[in-house]
Structures are given as structure tokens and as C-alpha cells.
Amino acid sequence: MNIDTTIVTAGRDPESNHGVVNPPVYHVSTVLAPTLAARAANYAARQHRGRGPLYGRRGNPTAVAFERAVAAVEGGYDALSFPSGLAAVASTLMSYLSAGDHLLINDAVYGPTRNLCQGILKRHGIETTFYPPLIGAGIAELVRPETRVVYVESPGSLSFEVQDMPAIAEAAHARGAVVIMDNTWASPLYFRPFDHGVDVSIQAATKYIVGHSDAMLGAVTTTEAAWPTLYDGAHELGQCAGPDDLYLGQRGLRTLAVRLRRHHETGLALADWLRGQAGIARVLHPGLPGDPGHSLWKRDYLGASGLFGVVLEPCSGTALAALVDGLELFGIGASWGGYESLVLPCDIAALRSATTWDAPGPVLRLHAGLEDADDLKADLAAGLARLARAD
Ligand SMILES: *Cc1c(COP(=O)(O)O)cnc(C)c1O
């Protein structure tokens, strides 16, 4: 079945819900069992990592419907949901790592993931080494006997370096490490994690899966071999997402394929156009020929999302504000993956420890939303004109 079909059908079962198309929202804490024997049977199924409803935190049907849908779309064995993308990242790392273990993580990782490694993971005796995002097969030299996890976020957060996933996975697996990937940028549609050696794939579903900038949600999908560790860890940590947010997640998922195609086209069109504009030093988008990550992106990815970066020529804070503050269609805000366009200045240098970030001027992260591409271009053109005048 083509993935565009899977995305529409997975995790839905209208027949068991009065014919209603979408899985219903179950608000659950207590789940009643008709007899002691039935309760004991349900509990026993849990010992074998069953998914039936036992309590609000365990087996809410709204959660299971979302999780089954995400697992099918990611192409993995099974999935669990979390109340945010960062909760998914944290629970995953805490599930696979123990005191004394070593973690290898990409230096261009999402900032809050870096904070987690330097904060609670460090305090719990887990040592992190940040590796250069373009290390590729060279990562083998950094893998130690106690390295339990190699964590990849590709492309790099804010800077968009594409990583050689198959080469990294091969080096990690040769030493018995688990390969975890934050696959939020491409979504399961444009990067197939389990075809490239990933064992555990994380989605900040807040972004493209929810897709409408109104709910926080995370999802983690694993291979069959990696599943028990995630299942046990997430349950020990008490992770569960709210049913209304899970509902929005499964609803957003149904239209992901058409939305993402548009984000891809508009993002690439804007990136290509920006590359030739005065005031722009560099465009960070792996879908552009000539980008350092372009050949790996072409080899491994099926498309690009709408998120990319631009490096400006050196300019004053006043000039930067003139550009950004006057934009009418690009909102100044964090997150991305919704229908609207966004812009955010980012300080990449402050988030590096294994590599240095050397760009001539400030970096803007742009999210190309679903607006008309020419309208977005005109908004940016007016912004660049304000920048030129202010300098
Ligand atoms: C946003 C984001 C997260 C965290 O997701 P939240 O839902 O905001 O907690 C994790 N990884 C990446 C790549 C993200 O962009």
C-alpha cells in the first residue's frame, strides 16, 4: 500500500465506533472491570506489554489509535505517544541509557535535547560526547565499548546539515549501540528511518503531524527488538498525552501528505529565490543543488519540509529588526509545522561545543507555510529592502 493511503487508513476502526470516521476522544482515568478475573486477565496482558485499557495512563483507546497510525506511517513495529516532543526525547534517552553509559549525539541537535544531556542525564551518570554533524562513517572512532546510544537529528537543528544515516547506523550497530533519530524535520513521509538503520524514531508531533499550531504531542516508534525497552521505560516514567491533543494529532496526520508536498514546494522556491538576493550571504537548505548536504539528501530523502535557514550579510540589530518586525506574513515565533509562515533569529554559535559556527552575519530560521509562494516572496522582498535601507 502506498504511504499516502496508509496515512488515511491507519489506526482507524469506524465499525467499532458506531461508524464514526475518526477515533473518538476518550477522557479516561478509571477503567472498570466486570469481575476480578477480568481485571486479573487485563493486568496479566500488561505484563506481556499488552495495549488494552487498564487505567487512564495505560491503554487509552484514543492514544492507541494515534500510536498505531504513527507506527504504520513510520514503518516501525509499534509506537507510544508523549505529551510533547521533548518528553518523547527525554523518555527515550532515559529508557535506553543507564548510569555509566556513554551517549554520542550530534552537535547540531535541538537545543533542549542538548540541555537534557548536560542536565538530568549528566546528573544520572550518563556521559555525552557531541559529534560533528558531518562526521559520517568517521563516527566509528568515537564509539566506545560503553556507548549504548548514537543519537542523530538530521538535518541539524537550525543549521540543516544532512547526516549520513546508513554509515552512522552501521558504525553504531557494529558496537551494539542503539540508533535513535529525531526525524521531525522530514517527517516519516520524507525520510524512512527504518530503511536507513534507525532503531528508534522520534517525532515532535507538535510540528507537522498536528500541523495546525495548536497542540503539543510527541511520538516514538521502534523496531520490534527495541520495543520492550521503550515500552517499559515510558510506563515507568508515567508518560501519557491528553486525549484532546491525541485526537488533534490523529486528525492532523490524515492530511500530512498533501500539506507536506506544499511546504516542500514553497520552501524550496523561497530558498532558491533568496539565494540570489542582496543581503543574503548563504541559504541553508539541503534541497538546493550546491548545498553541502544536497547529495546525501537526494540519496536518502524523499522531499524537504518547509523549514530552512538563511545567513544574512553582517548587519546591525536595527537593520535586522527592520527586516523582521515589518514582515506581514511571517510571524515571529517558535515551533513550526503549522499552516502559517514563521521567522526566528537564532544564535547557533551558543549551541555548539564540538564544532564552531562560522557565519558572517545573523541566521534567520524560516518556516514556509501554506500561503501563496509569491505572496511570501513579496513579503520577504519588502523585508530585504527595509534591511538595505536601514544599514
Ligand atoms: C520542536 C522540536 C522538538 C520538541 O518538541 P516539543 O513538542 O516542542 O516539545 C524536538 N525535536 C525537534 C527537532 C523539534 O523541532
Coordinates of N, CA and C in Angstrom, one line a residue, residues 21-197:
V21 N -16.1 8.2 11.6 CA -14.9 8.1 10.9 C -13.6 8.3 11.7
N22 N -13.6 9.3 12.6 CA -12.4 9.5 13.4 C -12.5 8.7 14.8
P23 N -11.4 8.2 15.3 CA -11.4 7.6 16.6 C -11.9 8.6 17.6
P24 N -12.8 8.2 18.5 CA -13.4 9.1 19.5 C -12.4 9.5 20.6
V25 N -12.7 10.7 21.2 CA -11.9 11.2 22.3 C -12.3 10.5 23.6
Y26 N -11.5 9.6 24.1 CA -11.8 9.0 25.4 C -11.1 9.8 26.5
H27 N -11.9 10.4 27.4 CA -11.3 11.0 28.6 C -11.3 9.9 29.7
V28 N -10.2 9.5 30.1 CA -10.1 8.3 30.9 C -9.2 8.5 32.1
S29 N -9.7 8.1 33.3 CA -8.7 7.7 34.3 C -9.1 6.3 34.8
T30 N -10.3 6.1 35.4 CA -10.7 4.8 35.9 C -11.3 4.0 34.7
V31 N -10.8 2.7 34.6 CA -11.4 1.8 33.7 C -12.0 0.6 34.5
L32 N -13.3 0.4 34.4 CA -13.9 -0.7 35.3 C -13.8 -2.0 34.6
A33 N -13.5 -3.0 35.5 CA -13.5 -4.4 35.0 C -14.8 -5.1 35.6
P34 N -15.4 -5.9 34.8 CA -16.7 -6.5 35.2 C -16.5 -7.5 36.4
T35 N -15.3 -8.2 36.4 CA -15.1 -9.2 37.5 C -13.6 -9.1 37.9
L36 N -13.3 -9.7 39.0 CA -11.9 -9.8 39.4 C -11.1 -10.6 38.4
A37 N -11.7 -11.6 37.9 CA -10.9 -12.4 36.9 C -10.6 -11.6 35.6
A38 N -11.6 -10.8 35.2 CA -11.3 -10.0 34.0 C -10.2 -9.0 34.3
R39 N -10.3 -8.4 35.5 CA -9.2 -7.4 35.8 C -7.8 -8.1 35.9
A40 N -7.8 -9.3 36.4 CA -6.5 -10.0 36.5 C -6.0 -10.4 35.1
A41 N -7.0 -10.7 34.2 CA -6.5 -11.1 32.8 C -6.0 -9.9 32.1
N42 N -6.6 -8.7 32.3 CA -6.2 -7.5 31.7 C -4.8 -7.1 32.3
Y43 N -4.6 -7.3 33.5 CA -3.3 -6.9 34.2 C -2.2 -7.9 33.7
A44 N -2.6 -9.1 33.6 CA -1.6 -10.1 33.1 C -1.2 -9.8 31.7
A45 N -2.1 -9.3 30.8 CA -1.7 -8.9 29.5 C -0.7 -7.8 29.5
R46 N -0.8 -6.9 30.5 CA 0.1 -5.8 30.6 C 1.6 -6.3 30.9
Q47 N 1.7 -7.4 31.6 CA 3.0 -8.0 31.9 C 3.7 -8.4 30.6
H48 N 2.9 -8.7 29.5 CA 3.4 -9.0 28.2 C 3.3 -7.8 27.3
R49 N 3.3 -6.6 27.9 CA 3.3 -5.4 27.1 C 2.1 -5.2 26.2
G50 N 0.9 -5.7 26.7 CA -0.3 -5.5 26.0 C -0.8 -4.1 26.0
R51 N -1.8 -3.8 25.2 CA -2.2 -2.4 25.0 C -3.7 -2.1 25.3
G52 N -4.3 -3.1 26.0 CA -5.7 -2.9 26.3 C -5.9 -1.9 27.4
P53 N -7.1 -1.2 27.6 CA -7.3 -0.2 28.6 C -7.2 -0.8 30.0
L54 N -6.4 -0.3 30.9 CA -6.3 -0.7 32.3 C -6.6 0.4 33.2
Y55 N -6.1 1.6 32.8 CA -6.2 2.8 33.6 C -5.9 3.9 32.6
G56 N -6.2 5.2 33.0 CA -6.1 6.3 32.0 C -4.7 6.4 31.4
R57 N -3.7 6.1 32.3 CA -2.3 6.3 31.8 C -1.9 5.1 30.9
R58 N -2.7 4.0 30.9 CA -2.2 2.8 30.3 C -3.3 2.3 29.3
G59 N -3.1 2.5 28.1 CA -4.0 1.9 27.1 C -5.3 2.7 26.7
N60 N -5.3 4.0 26.9 CA -6.4 4.8 26.5 C -6.6 4.6 25.0
P61 N -7.8 4.2 24.6 CA -8.1 3.8 23.1 C -7.7 5.0 22.2
T62 N -7.9 6.3 22.6 CA -7.5 7.4 21.8 C -6.0 7.4 21.5
A63 N -5.3 7.1 22.6 CA -3.8 7.0 22.5 C -3.4 5.9 21.5
V64 N -4.0 4.7 21.7 CA -3.6 3.5 21.0 C -3.9 3.8 19.5
A65 N -5.1 4.4 19.2 CA -5.4 4.7 17.8 C -4.3 5.6 17.1
F66 N -3.9 6.6 17.8 CA -2.9 7.5 17.3 C -1.6 6.8 17.2
E67 N -1.2 6.0 18.2 CA 0.1 5.3 18.2 C 0.1 4.3 17.0
R68 N -0.9 3.6 16.8 CA -1.0 2.6 15.7 C -0.8 3.3 14.4
A69 N -1.4 4.4 14.3 CA -1.4 5.2 13.0 C 0.1 5.6 12.7
V70 N 0.7 6.2 13.8 CA 2.0 6.7 13.6 C 3.0 5.6 13.3
A71 N 2.9 4.4 14.0 CA 3.8 3.3 13.8 C 3.6 2.8 12.3
A72 N 2.4 2.8 11.8 CA 2.2 2.3 10.4 C 2.9 3.3 9.4
V73 N 2.7 4.6 9.7 CA 3.3 5.6 8.8 C 4.8 5.6 8.8
E74 N 5.3 5.5 10.1 CA 6.8 5.4 10.2 C 7.4 4.1 9.6
G75 N 6.6 3.1 9.5 CA 7.0 1.8 9.0 C 7.8 1.0 10.1
G76 N 7.4 1.3 11.4 CA 8.0 0.5 12.5 C 7.1 -0.5 13.1
Y77 N 7.5 -1.0 14.2 CA 6.8 -2.1 14.9 C 5.6 -1.6 15.7
D78 N 5.9 -0.7 16.6 CA 4.8 -0.1 17.4 C 5.3 1.3 17.8
A79 N 4.4 2.1 18.4 CA 4.7 3.5 18.8 C 4.0 3.8 20.1
L80 N 4.6 4.8 20.8 CA 4.0 5.3 22.0 C 3.9 6.8 21.9
S81 N 2.9 7.4 22.5 CA 2.7 8.9 22.5 C 3.2 9.5 23.8
F82 N 3.5 10.8 23.7 CA 4.0 11.6 24.8 C 3.4 13.0 24.8
P83 N 3.4 13.6 25.9 CA 2.7 14.9 26.0 C 3.5 16.1 25.2
S84 N 4.7 15.8 24.8 CA 5.4 16.8 23.9 C 6.5 16.1 23.2
G85 N 7.1 16.8 22.2 CA 8.2 16.2 21.5 C 9.4 16.0 22.5
L86 N 9.6 17.0 23.3 CA 10.7 16.9 24.3 C 10.5 15.8 25.3
A87 N 9.3 15.6 25.7 CA 9.0 14.5 26.6 C 9.3 13.2 25.9
A88 N 9.1 13.1 24.6 CA 9.4 11.9 23.9 C 10.9 11.7 23.8
V89 N 11.7 12.8 23.6 CA 13.1 12.7 23.5 C 13.7 12.2 24.9
A90 N 13.2 12.9 25.9 CA 13.7 12.6 27.3 C 13.4 11.2 27.7
S91 N 12.2 10.8 27.5 CA 11.8 9.4 27.9 C 12.6 8.4 27.1
T92 N 12.8 8.6 25.8 CA 13.5 7.7 25.0 C 15.0 7.6 25.5
L93 N 15.6 8.7 25.7 CA 17.0 8.6 26.1 C 17.1 8.0 27.5
M94 N 16.2 8.3 28.4 CA 16.2 7.7 29.8 C 15.9 6.2 29.7
S95 N 15.1 5.8 28.8 CA 14.8 4.4 28.7 C 16.0 3.5 28.2
Y96 N 16.8 4.1 27.3 CA 17.8 3.2 26.7 C 19.2 3.4 27.4
L97 N 19.3 4.4 28.3 CA 20.6 4.7 28.9 C 20.5 4.4 30.4
S98 N 21.7 4.0 30.9 CA 21.8 3.8 32.4 C 23.1 4.5 32.9
A99 N 23.2 4.6 34.2 CA 24.4 5.2 34.8 C 25.7 4.5 34.3
G100 N 26.7 5.2 33.9 CA 27.9 4.7 33.4 C 27.9 4.5 31.8
D101 N 26.8 4.7 31.2 CA 26.7 4.6 29.7 C 27.2 5.9 29.1
H102 N 27.6 5.7 27.8 CA 28.1 6.8 27.0 C 27.1 7.0 25.9
L103 N 26.8 8.3 25.6 CA 25.9 8.7 24.6 C 26.6 9.6 23.5
L104 N 26.5 9.2 22.3 CA 27.0 10.1 21.2 C 25.9 10.8 20.6
I105 N 26.0 12.1 20.5 CA 24.9 12.9 20.0 C 25.4 14.1 19.1
N106 N 24.7 14.3 18.0 CA 25.1 15.3 17.0 C 25.2 16.7 17.6
D107 N 26.2 17.4 17.3 CA 26.5 18.8 17.8 C 25.4 19.8 17.4
A108 N 24.7 19.4 16.3 CA 23.7 20.4 15.8 C 22.3 19.9 16.3
V109 N 22.3 19.3 17.5 CA 21.0 18.8 18.0 C 20.1 20.0 18.5
Y110 N 18.8 19.7 18.5 CA 17.8 20.6 19.1 C 18.3 21.1 20.5
G111 N 18.3 22.4 20.7 CA 18.8 23.0 22.0 C 18.3 22.3 23.3
P112 N 17.0 22.1 23.4 CA 16.5 21.5 24.7 C 17.0 20.0 24.8
T113 N 17.3 19.4 23.7 CA 17.9 18.0 23.8 C 19.3 18.1 24.4
R114 N 20.0 19.1 23.9 CA 21.4 19.3 24.4 C 21.3 19.6 25.9
N115 N 20.3 20.5 26.3 CA 20.2 20.8 27.8 C 19.9 19.5 28.6
L116 N 19.1 18.6 28.1 CA 18.8 17.4 28.7 C 20.1 16.5 29.0
C117 N 20.9 16.5 28.0 CA 22.2 15.7 28.1 C 23.1 16.3 29.1
Q118 N 23.1 17.7 29.2 CA 24.0 18.4 30.1 C 23.4 18.5 31.5
G119 N 22.1 18.3 31.6 CA 21.4 18.4 32.8 C 21.1 17.0 33.5
I120 N 19.9 16.6 33.4 CA 19.5 15.4 34.1 C 20.3 14.1 33.7
L121 N 20.6 14.0 32.4 CA 21.3 12.8 32.1 C 22.7 12.8 32.7
K122 N 23.4 13.9 32.7 CA 24.7 14.0 33.3 C 24.6 13.7 34.8
R123 N 23.6 14.3 35.5 CA 23.4 14.0 36.9 C 23.1 12.6 37.2
H124 N 22.6 11.9 36.2 CA 22.3 10.4 36.5 C 23.4 9.6 36.0
G125 N 24.6 10.2 35.7 CA 25.8 9.4 35.4 C 25.9 8.9 34.0
I126 N 25.3 9.7 33.1 CA 25.4 9.3 31.6 C 26.3 10.4 31.0
E127 N 27.4 9.9 30.3 CA 28.3 10.9 29.7 C 27.9 11.1 28.2
T128 N 27.9 12.3 27.8 CA 27.6 12.7 26.4 C 28.8 13.2 25.7
T129 N 29.0 12.7 24.5 CA 30.0 13.3 23.6 C 29.2 13.8 22.4
F130 N 29.4 15.1 22.1 CA 28.8 15.7 20.9 C 29.7 15.5 19.7
Y131 N 29.2 15.0 18.6 CA 30.0 14.7 17.4 C 29.6 15.7 16.3
P132 N 30.6 16.0 15.4 CA 30.4 16.9 14.3 C 29.3 16.4 13.4
P133 N 28.3 17.2 13.0 CA 27.2 16.6 12.2 C 27.6 16.0 10.9
L134 N 28.8 16.4 10.3 CA 29.2 15.8 9.0 C 30.2 14.7 9.2
I135 N 30.2 14.0 10.4 CA 31.2 13.0 10.7 C 31.1 11.8 9.8
G136 N 29.9 11.4 9.5 CA 29.6 10.2 8.6 C 30.2 9.0 9.3
A137 N 30.9 8.1 8.4 CA 31.5 6.8 8.9 C 32.6 7.1 10.0
G138 N 33.1 8.3 10.0 CA 34.2 8.6 11.0 C 33.7 8.5 12.4
I139 N 32.4 8.4 12.6 CA 31.9 8.2 14.0 C 32.4 7.0 14.6
A140 N 32.8 6.0 13.8 CA 33.3 4.7 14.4 C 34.4 5.0 15.4
E141 N 35.2 6.0 15.2 CA 36.3 6.3 16.1 C 35.9 6.8 17.4
L142 N 34.7 7.3 17.5 CA 34.1 7.9 18.8 C 33.3 6.9 19.6
V143 N 33.0 5.7 18.9 CA 32.1 4.7 19.6 C 33.0 3.9 20.6
R144 N 32.6 3.9 21.8 CA 33.4 3.2 22.9 C 32.6 2.0 23.3
P145 N 33.3 1.1 24.0 CA 32.6 -0.1 24.5 C 31.3 0.2 25.3
E146 N 31.4 1.3 26.0 CA 30.2 1.7 26.9 C 29.2 2.6 26.2
T147 N 29.4 2.8 24.9 CA 28.5 3.7 24.1 C 27.2 2.8 23.9
R148 N 26.1 3.3 24.5 CA 24.9 2.5 24.3 C 24.0 3.1 23.3
V149 N 24.1 4.4 23.1 CA 23.1 5.1 22.1 C 23.9 6.0 21.2
V150 N 23.6 6.0 19.9 CA 24.0 7.0 19.0 C 22.8 7.7 18.6
Y151 N 22.7 9.0 18.8 CA 21.5 9.8 18.6 C 21.8 10.8 17.4
V152 N 20.9 10.8 16.5 CA 21.0 11.6 15.3 C 19.8 12.5 15.1
E153 N 20.1 13.7 14.9 CA 19.0 14.6 14.4 C 19.4 15.1 13.0
S154 N 18.7 14.8 12.0 CA 19.1 15.2 10.7 C 17.9 15.6 9.9
P155 N 18.0 16.8 9.2 CA 19.2 17.7 9.2 C 19.4 18.3 10.5
G156 N 20.5 18.9 10.8 CA 20.8 19.6 12.0 C 19.8 20.7 12.3
S157 N 19.5 20.8 13.6 CA 18.6 21.8 14.1 C 19.2 23.2 13.8
L158 N 18.4 24.1 13.2 CA 18.8 25.5 12.8 C 19.8 25.6 11.7
S159 N 20.8 24.6 11.6 CA 21.8 24.7 10.6 C 21.7 23.7 9.4
F160 N 20.8 22.7 9.5 CA 20.4 21.9 8.4 C 21.5 21.0 7.7
E161 N 22.5 20.6 8.5 CA 23.4 19.6 7.9 C 22.8 18.2 7.8
V162 N 22.9 17.6 6.6 CA 22.3 16.3 6.4 C 23.4 15.3 6.9
Q163 N 23.0 14.3 7.6 CA 23.9 13.3 8.1 C 23.8 12.0 7.4
D164 N 25.0 11.3 7.3 CA 25.0 10.0 6.6 C 24.5 8.9 7.5
M165 N 23.1 8.8 7.5 CA 22.5 7.9 8.4 C 22.9 6.5 8.3
P166 N 22.9 5.9 7.1 CA 23.3 4.5 7.0 C 24.8 4.3 7.5
A167 N 25.7 5.2 7.2 CA 27.1 5.0 7.7 C 27.1 5.1 9.2
I168 N 26.4 6.0 9.8 CA 26.4 6.2 11.2 C 25.8 4.9 11.9
A169 N 24.7 4.5 11.3 CA 24.0 3.3 11.9 C 24.9 2.1 11.8
E170 N 25.6 1.9 10.7 CA 26.5 0.8 10.6 C 27.6 0.8 11.7
A171 N 28.2 1.9 11.9 CA 29.2 2.0 12.9 C 28.7 1.8 14.3
A172 N 27.5 2.3 14.6 CA 26.8 2.1 15.9 C 26.5 0.7 16.1
H173 N 25.9 0.0 15.1 CA 25.4 -1.3 15.3 C 26.6 -2.3 15.4
A174 N 27.8 -2.0 14.8 CA 29.0 -2.8 14.9 C 29.4 -2.9 16.3
R175 N 29.1 -1.9 17.1 CA 29.5 -1.9 18.5 C 28.3 -2.2 19.5
G176 N 27.2 -2.5 18.9 CA 26.0 -2.9 19.7 C 25.2 -1.7 20.3
A177 N 25.4 -0.5 19.7 CA 24.7 0.7 20.2 C 23.3 0.8 19.5
V178 N 22.4 1.4 20.2 CA 21.1 1.6 19.7 C 21.1 3.0 18.9
V179 N 20.5 3.0 17.7 CA 20.5 4.2 16.9 C 19.1 4.9 17.1
I180 N 19.1 6.1 17.7 CA 17.9 6.9 17.9 C 17.9 8.1 17.0
M181 N 16.8 8.4 16.3 CA 16.8 9.5 15.4 C 15.6 10.4 15.8
D182 N 15.9 11.7 15.8 CA 14.8 12.7 15.8 C 14.5 13.0 14.4
N183 N 13.4 12.5 13.9 CA 13.0 12.6 12.5 C 11.9 13.6 12.2
T184 N 11.9 14.6 13.1 CA 10.8 15.6 13.0 C 10.8 16.4 11.7
W185 N 12.0 16.8 11.2 CA 12.1 17.7 10.1 C 11.5 17.1 8.8
A186 N 11.9 15.9 8.5 CA 11.4 15.3 7.3 C 10.1 14.6 7.4
S187 N 9.7 14.3 8.7 CA 8.5 13.5 9.0 C 8.7 12.1 8.4
P188 N 7.9 11.1 8.8 CA 8.1 9.8 8.2 C 7.9 9.8 6.7
L189 N 7.3 10.8 6.1 CA 7.0 10.8 4.7 C 8.2 11.0 3.9
Y190 N 9.1 11.9 4.3 CA 10.3 12.2 3.5 C 11.6 11.6 4.0
F191 N 11.6 11.0 5.1 CA 12.7 10.1 5.5 C 12.2 8.9 6.1
R192 N 12.5 7.7 5.6 CA 12.0 6.4 6.1 C 13.1 5.9 7.0
P193 N 12.9 6.1 8.3 CA 14.0 5.9 9.3 C 14.4 4.4 9.3
F194 N 13.4 3.5 9.2 CA 13.7 2.1 9.4 C 14.3 1.4 8.2
D195 N 14.3 2.2 7.1 CA 15.0 1.7 5.9 C 16.5 2.1 5.9
H196 N 16.9 3.0 6.9 CA 18.2 3.5 6.9 C 19.0 3.2 8.2
G197 N 18.5 2.1 8.9 CA 19.3 1.6 10.0 C 18.9 2.2 11.4

